[in-house]
Coordinates of C-alpha atoms in Angstrom, one line a residue:
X1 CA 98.6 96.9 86.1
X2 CA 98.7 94.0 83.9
X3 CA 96.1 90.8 83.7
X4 CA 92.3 90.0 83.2
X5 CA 91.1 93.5 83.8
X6 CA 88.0 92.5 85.5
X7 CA 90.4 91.1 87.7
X8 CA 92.4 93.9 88.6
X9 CA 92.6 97.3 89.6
X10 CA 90.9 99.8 87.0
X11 CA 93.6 102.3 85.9
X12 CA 91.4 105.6 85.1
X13 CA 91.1 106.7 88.6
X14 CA 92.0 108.3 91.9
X15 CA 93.5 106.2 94.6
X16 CA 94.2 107.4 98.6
X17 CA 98.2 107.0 98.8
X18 CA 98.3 108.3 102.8
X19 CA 97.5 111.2 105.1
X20 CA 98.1 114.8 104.5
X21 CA 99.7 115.6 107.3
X22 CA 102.3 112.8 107.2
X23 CA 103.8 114.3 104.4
X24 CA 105.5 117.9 105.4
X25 CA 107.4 120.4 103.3
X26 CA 110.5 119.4 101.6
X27 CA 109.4 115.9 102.0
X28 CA 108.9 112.7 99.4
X29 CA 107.6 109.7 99.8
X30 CA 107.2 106.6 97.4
X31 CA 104.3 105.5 96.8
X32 CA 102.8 102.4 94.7
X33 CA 99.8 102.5 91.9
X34 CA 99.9 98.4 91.4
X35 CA 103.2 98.2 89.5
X36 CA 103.8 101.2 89.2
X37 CA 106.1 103.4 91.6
X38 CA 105.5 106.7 92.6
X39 CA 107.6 109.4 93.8
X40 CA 104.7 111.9 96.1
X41 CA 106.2 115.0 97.3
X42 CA 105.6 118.7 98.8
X43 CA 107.3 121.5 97.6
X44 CA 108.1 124.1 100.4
X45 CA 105.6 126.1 98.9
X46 CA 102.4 123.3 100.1
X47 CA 101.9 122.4 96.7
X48 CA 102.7 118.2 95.9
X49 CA 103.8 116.6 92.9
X50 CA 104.0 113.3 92.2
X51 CA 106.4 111.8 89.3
X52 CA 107.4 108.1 88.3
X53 CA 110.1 107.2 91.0
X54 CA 112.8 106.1 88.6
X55 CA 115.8 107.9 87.2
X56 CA 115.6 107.7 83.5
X57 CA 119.8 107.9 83.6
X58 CA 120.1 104.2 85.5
X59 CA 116.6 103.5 87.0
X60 CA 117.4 104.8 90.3
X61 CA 114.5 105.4 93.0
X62 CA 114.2 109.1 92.6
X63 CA 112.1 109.0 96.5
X64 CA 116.0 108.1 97.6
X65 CA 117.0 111.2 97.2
X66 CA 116.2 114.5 98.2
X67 CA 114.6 118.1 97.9
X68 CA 117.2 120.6 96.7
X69 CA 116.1 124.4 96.1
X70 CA 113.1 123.0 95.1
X71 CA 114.6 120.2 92.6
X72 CA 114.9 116.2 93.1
X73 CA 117.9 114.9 93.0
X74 CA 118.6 111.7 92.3
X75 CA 121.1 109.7 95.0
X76 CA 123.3 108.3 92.5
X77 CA 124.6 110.3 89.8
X78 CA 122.7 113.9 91.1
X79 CA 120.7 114.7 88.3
X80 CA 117.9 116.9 89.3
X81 CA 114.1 117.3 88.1
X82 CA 111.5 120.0 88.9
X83 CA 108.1 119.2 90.5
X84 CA 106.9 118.9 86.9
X85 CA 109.3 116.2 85.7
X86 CA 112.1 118.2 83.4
X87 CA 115.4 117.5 83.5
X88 CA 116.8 120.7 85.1
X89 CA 120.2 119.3 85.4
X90 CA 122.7 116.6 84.7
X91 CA 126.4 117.6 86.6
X92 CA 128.8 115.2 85.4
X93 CA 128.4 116.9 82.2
X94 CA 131.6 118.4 80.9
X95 CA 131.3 121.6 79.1
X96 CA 131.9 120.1 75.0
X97 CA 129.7 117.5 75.8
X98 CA 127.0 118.0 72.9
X99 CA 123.6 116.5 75.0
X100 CA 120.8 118.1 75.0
X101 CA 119.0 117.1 78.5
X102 CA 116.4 119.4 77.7
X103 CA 113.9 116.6 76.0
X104 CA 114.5 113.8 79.2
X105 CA 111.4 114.7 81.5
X106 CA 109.6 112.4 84.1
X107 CA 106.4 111.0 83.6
X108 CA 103.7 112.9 85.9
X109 CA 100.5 111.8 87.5
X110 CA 98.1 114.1 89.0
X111 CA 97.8 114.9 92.7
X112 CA 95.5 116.1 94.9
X113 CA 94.3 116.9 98.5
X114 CA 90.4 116.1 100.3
X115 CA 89.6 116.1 103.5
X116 CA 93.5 115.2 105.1
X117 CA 94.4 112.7 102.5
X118 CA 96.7 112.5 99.4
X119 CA 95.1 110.9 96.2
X120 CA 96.7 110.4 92.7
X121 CA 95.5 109.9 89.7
X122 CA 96.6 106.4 88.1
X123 CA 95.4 107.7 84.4
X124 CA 97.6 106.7 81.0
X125 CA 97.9 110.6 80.7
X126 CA 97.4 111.8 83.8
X127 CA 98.0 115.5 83.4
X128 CA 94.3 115.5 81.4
X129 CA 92.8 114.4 85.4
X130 CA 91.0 116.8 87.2
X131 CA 90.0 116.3 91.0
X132 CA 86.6 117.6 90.2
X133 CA 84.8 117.5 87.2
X134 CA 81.3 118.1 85.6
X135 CA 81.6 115.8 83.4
X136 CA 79.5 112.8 83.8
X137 CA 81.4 110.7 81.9
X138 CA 84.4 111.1 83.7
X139 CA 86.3 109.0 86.0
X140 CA 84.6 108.7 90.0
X141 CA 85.2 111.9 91.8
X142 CA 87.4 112.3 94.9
X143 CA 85.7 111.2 98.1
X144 CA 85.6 114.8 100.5
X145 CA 83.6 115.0 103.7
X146 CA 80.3 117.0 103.8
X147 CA 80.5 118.4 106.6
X148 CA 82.4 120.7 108.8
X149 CA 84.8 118.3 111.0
X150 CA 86.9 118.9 114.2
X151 CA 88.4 115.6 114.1
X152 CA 89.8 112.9 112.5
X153 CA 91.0 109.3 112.9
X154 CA 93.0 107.5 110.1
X155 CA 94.4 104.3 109.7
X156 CA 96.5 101.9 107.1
X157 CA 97.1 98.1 106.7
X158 CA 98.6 96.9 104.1
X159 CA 96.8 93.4 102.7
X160 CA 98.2 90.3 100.9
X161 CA 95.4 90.1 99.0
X162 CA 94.3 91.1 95.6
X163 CA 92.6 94.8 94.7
X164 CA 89.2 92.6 94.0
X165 CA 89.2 90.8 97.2
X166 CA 90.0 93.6 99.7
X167 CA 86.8 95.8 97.6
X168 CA 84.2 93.0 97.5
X169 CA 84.5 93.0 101.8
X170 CA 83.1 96.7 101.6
X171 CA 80.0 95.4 99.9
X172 CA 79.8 91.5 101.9
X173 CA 77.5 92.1 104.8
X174 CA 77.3 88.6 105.7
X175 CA 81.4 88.1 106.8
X176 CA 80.2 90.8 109.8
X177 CA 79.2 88.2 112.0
X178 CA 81.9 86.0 111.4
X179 CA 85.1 88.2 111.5
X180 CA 84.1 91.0 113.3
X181 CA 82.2 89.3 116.4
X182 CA 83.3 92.0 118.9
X183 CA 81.7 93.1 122.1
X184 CA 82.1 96.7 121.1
X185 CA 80.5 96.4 117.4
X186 CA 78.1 93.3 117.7
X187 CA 76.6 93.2 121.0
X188 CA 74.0 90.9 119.9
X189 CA 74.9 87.8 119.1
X190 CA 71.7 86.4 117.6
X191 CA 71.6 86.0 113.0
X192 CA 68.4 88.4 112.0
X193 CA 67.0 89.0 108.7
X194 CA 68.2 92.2 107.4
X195 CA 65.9 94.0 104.4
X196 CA 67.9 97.3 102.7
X197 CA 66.7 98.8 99.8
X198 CA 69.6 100.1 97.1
X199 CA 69.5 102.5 94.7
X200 CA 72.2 103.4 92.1
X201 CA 74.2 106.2 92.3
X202 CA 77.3 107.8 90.1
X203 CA 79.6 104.9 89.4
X204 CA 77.8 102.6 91.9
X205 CA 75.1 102.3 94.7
X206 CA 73.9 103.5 98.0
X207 CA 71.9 101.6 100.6
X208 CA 69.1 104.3 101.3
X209 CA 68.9 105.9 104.6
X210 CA 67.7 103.9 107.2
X211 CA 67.5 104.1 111.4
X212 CA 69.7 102.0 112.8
X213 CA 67.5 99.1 114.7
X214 CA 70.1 97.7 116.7
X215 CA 72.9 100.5 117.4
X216 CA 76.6 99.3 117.7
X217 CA 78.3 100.6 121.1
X218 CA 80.4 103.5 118.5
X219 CA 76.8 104.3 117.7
X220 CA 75.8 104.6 120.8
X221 CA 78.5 107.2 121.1
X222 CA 76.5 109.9 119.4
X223 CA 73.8 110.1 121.9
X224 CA 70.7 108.6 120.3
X225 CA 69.8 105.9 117.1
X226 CA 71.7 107.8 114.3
X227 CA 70.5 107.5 110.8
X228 CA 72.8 105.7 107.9
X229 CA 73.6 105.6 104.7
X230 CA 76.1 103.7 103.3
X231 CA 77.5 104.7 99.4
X232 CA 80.1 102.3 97.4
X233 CA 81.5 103.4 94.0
X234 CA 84.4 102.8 91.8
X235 CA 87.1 102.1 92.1
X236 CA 86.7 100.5 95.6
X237 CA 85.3 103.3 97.9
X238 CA 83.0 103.1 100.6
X239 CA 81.5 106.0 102.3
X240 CA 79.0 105.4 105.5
X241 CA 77.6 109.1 106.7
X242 CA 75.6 108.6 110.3
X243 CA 73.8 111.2 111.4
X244 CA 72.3 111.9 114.8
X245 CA 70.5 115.4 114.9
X246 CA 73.2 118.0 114.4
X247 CA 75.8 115.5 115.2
X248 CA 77.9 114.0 112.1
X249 CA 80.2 110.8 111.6
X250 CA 81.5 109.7 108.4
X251 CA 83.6 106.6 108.3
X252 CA 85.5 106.0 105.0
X253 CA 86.7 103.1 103.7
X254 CA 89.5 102.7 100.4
X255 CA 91.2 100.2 98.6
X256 CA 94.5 101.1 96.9
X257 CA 96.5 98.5 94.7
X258 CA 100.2 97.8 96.0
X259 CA 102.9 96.2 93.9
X260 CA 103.2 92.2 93.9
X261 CA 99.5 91.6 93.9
X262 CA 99.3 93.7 97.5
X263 CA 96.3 96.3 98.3
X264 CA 96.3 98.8 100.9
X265 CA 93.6 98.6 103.2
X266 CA 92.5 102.6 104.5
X267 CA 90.0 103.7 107.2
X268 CA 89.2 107.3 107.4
X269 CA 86.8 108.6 110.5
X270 CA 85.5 112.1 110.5
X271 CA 83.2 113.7 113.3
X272 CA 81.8 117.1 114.7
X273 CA 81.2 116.1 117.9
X274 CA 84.9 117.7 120.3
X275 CA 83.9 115.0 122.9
X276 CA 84.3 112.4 120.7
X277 CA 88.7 113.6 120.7
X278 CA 89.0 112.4 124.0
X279 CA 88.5 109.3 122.8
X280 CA 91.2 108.9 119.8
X281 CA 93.7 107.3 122.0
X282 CA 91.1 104.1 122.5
X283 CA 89.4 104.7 119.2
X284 CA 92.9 103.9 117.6
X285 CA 93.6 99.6 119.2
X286 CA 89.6 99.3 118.3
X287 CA 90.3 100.7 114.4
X288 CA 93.1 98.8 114.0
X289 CA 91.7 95.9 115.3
X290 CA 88.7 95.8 113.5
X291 CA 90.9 96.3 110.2
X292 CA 93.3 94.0 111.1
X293 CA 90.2 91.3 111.3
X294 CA 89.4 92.0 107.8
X295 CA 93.3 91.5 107.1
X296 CA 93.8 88.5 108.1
X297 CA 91.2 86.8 107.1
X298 CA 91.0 88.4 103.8
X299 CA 95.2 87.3 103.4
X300 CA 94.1 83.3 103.9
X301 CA 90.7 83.6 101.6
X302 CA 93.6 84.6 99.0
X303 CA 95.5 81.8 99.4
X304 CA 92.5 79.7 98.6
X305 CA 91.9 81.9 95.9
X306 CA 95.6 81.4 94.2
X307 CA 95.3 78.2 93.9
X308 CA 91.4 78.4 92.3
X309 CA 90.6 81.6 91.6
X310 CA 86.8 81.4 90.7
X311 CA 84.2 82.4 93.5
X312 CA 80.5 81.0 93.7
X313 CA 78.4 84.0 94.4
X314 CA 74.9 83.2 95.8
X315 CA 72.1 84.7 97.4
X316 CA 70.8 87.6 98.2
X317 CA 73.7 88.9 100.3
X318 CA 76.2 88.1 97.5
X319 CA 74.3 90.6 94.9
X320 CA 76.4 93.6 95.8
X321 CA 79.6 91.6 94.6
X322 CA 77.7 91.2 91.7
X323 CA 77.3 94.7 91.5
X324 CA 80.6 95.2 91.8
X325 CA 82.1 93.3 89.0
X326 CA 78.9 94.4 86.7
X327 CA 79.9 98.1 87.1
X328 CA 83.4 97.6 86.9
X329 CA 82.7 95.9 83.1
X330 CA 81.1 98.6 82.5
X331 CA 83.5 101.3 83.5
X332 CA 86.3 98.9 81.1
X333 CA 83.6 99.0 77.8
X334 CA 82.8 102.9 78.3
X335 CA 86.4 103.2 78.1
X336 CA 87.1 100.8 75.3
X337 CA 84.3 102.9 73.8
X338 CA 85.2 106.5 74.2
X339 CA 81.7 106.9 75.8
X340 CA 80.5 108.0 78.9
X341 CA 79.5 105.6 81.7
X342 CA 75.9 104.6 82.0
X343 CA 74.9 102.4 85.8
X344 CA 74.1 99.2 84.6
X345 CA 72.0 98.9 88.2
X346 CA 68.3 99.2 88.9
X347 CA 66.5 100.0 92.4
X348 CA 66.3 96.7 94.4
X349 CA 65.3 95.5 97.9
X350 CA 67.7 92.8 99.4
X351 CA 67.2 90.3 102.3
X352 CA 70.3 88.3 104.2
X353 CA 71.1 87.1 107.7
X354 CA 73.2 88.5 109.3

C-alpha cells in the first residue's frame, strides 16, 4: 500500500476478505490487502491460514495450486508449504544437492473468524495481531454481532474507486436522497432537517440512539419504530444496530482495499427475527441494488477525482468526512509515535437536509 497515507488504506488493521461459509475444508482462495496478495485457506481441520500468495522459487500464485495432506503446493515446480509458511518440501531436489530449504518460509498474516466472515490482519508483522485485545492502544477490534442471530444476509461489490472514497459514503448522509431514492428505503420524498448528536467512541464515533421519526419500509419490517444507533471506526467500518423490543437487526457495512486502486464494497445483515428468512430471496435484488447505487456512482465521482483529486468539504453534513480523515492522522502519528491512540473528536450536535 504505497502513496500519501492519508490517502490510502491504513495498514495496521483487520479487513473483511469474504464469508465464512464460502470457504470449505481443503479449500484456498486469493485474496487482496491493496497490493498485496493473499493466499486464505482452511485446513481440513477448520482452522485458516493465510500466507503471501507467491512462490518464493519463481513467484508463482501459490492459491493456483492445491491442498495436499495438509500442505500447499505450488502448480509449477510442486514445492509445498505448511499452513504456517515453511518450506516442507522442494521435489526436484536430487539427493547431493547441498540446499538447505529449511530457512525459505512464507510470509504470514493473521486470520480470523466473527460472526460468518473471514478478516486478516494487514500488519507489517502480522503474527504480533490478535483478534481481540485489551489493549487500548491497539489497532480497531474485529466487528462481531451482539446478539444471538438466526439469520444472515451478505453481500460483495467490488468498486473502482479508491479505499477513501468508498469509506467517506458510510459517514455522507446527504448522497441518501440522491442515489438511493427508492420506494422501499425513502418513501418520502420531501428534504427535512435532520439534528443527530455524536459522541466519540474507540477509533471513531457513534450517532447516539435515537427513534426513528420516519421508518423506512425494512423498518417497518420489525413491527414497530425501532430504535438506532449507527457506530463508524477505523479502518472503514460501519455498524447500524436497530432495535425494536426484543427484536434485533444489525446491518454492517466494510470497506476493504483491492489491488490497482480497487475497494471492495461489503454488506453484512444480521437478525433474530425467523420470519424475517422468508424473505432472503427478495432481501437479496433489494441489497444488491442498493449497493450497486453506491457503486456506480461512487466509480464516476472517481473519475472526477483522478483527474483533481482535492474535495471541498462544507457544512454541517460534511463534518463526519472530516472526522474521518482527522482520526485516520491520528491513527498514522500514534504509530509513527509508538503511542497509543487518543480520539481527537469531542461531543457535537449536527444539522443537514436530507
Amino acid at each position: 500500500m504505497t502513496g500519501d497515507p492519508i490517502r490510502r488504506a491504513l495498514d495496521d488493521v483487520w479487513y473483511c476478505v469474504g464469508e465464512s461459509r464460502t470457504l470449505r475444508p481443503g479449500a484456498m482462495r486469493a485474496v487482496s490487502l491493496g497490493e498485496e496478495a493473499v493466499v486464505v485457506g482452511r485446513e481440513e481441520s477448520g482452522a485458516l491460514f493465510a500466507l503471501r500468495d507467491r512462490c518464493p522459487h519463481r513467484g508463482m500464485a501459490l492459491s493456483a495450486g492445491r491442498l495436499v495432506d495438509g500442505n500447499l503446493v505450488c502448480p509449477f515446480h510442486g514445492w509445498q508449504f505448511r499452513p504456517d509458511g515453511a518450506c516442507a518440501a522442494i521435489p526436484a531436489l536430487a539427493r547431493r544437492d547441498d540446499a538447505n530449504f529449511a530457512s525459505v518460509r512464507l510470509a504470514r498474516f493473521a486470520v480470523a473468524e466473527r460472526s460468518g466472515l473471514i478478516w486478516v490482519h494487514a500488519a507489517a508483522n502480522p503474527l504480533a495481531a490478535s483478534p481481540a485485545s485489551s489493549d487500548p492502544g491497539a489497532a480497531p477490534p474485529i466487528p462481531e454481532v451482539d446478539f444471538q442471530y438466526c439469520g444472515q444476509l451478505v453481500e460483495i461489490l467490488e468498486v473502482e474507486a479508491s479505499f477513501d472514497l468508498v469509506a467517506l459514503s458510510f459517514v455522507d448522509p446527504a448522497h441518501v436522497a440522491y442515489v438511493h431514492d427508492s420506494w422501499w428505503w425513502r418513501p418520502s420524498k420531501t428534504m427535512k432537517e435532520k439534528v443527530k448528536h455524536f459522541a466519540p467512541s474507540p477509533f471513531g464515533f457513534t450517532m447516539t440512539s435515537h427513534t426513528a421519526k420516519t421508518a423506512s419500509l425494512a423498518y417497518r419490517l420489525l413491527g414497530s419504530i425501532p430504535e438506532v444507533e449507527i457506530e463508524f471506526r477505523l479502518p472503514g467500518v460501519r455498524l447500524e444496530r436497530i432495535t425494536a423490543g426484543e427484536k434485533r437487526l444489525a446491518n454492517y457495512t466494510f470497506a476493504s482495499p483491492l489491488a490497482n486502486g480497487r475497494t471492495a464494497l461489503i454488506n453484512a445483515m444480521y437478525w433474530n427475527i425467523p420470519a424475517l428468512n422468508l424473505l432472503k430471496p427478495v432481501a437479496r435484488p433489494l441489497m444488491r441494488q442498493f449497493l450497486g447505487q453506491d457503486r456506480d456512482v461512487l466509480q464516476i465521482a472517481q473519475r472526477g477525482l483522478d483527474r483533481k483529486p482535492a474535495m471541498v468539504l462544507m457544512g454541517e453534513s460534511d463534518v463526519q468526512s472530516q472526522w474521518y480523515f482527522s482520526l485516520k492522522r491520528e491513527f498514522l502519528r500514534a504509530r509513527e509515535a509508538g503511542a497509543a491512540f487518543v480520539n481527537p473528536l469531542e461531543p457535537r450536535e449536527l444539522r443537514w437536509r436530507s
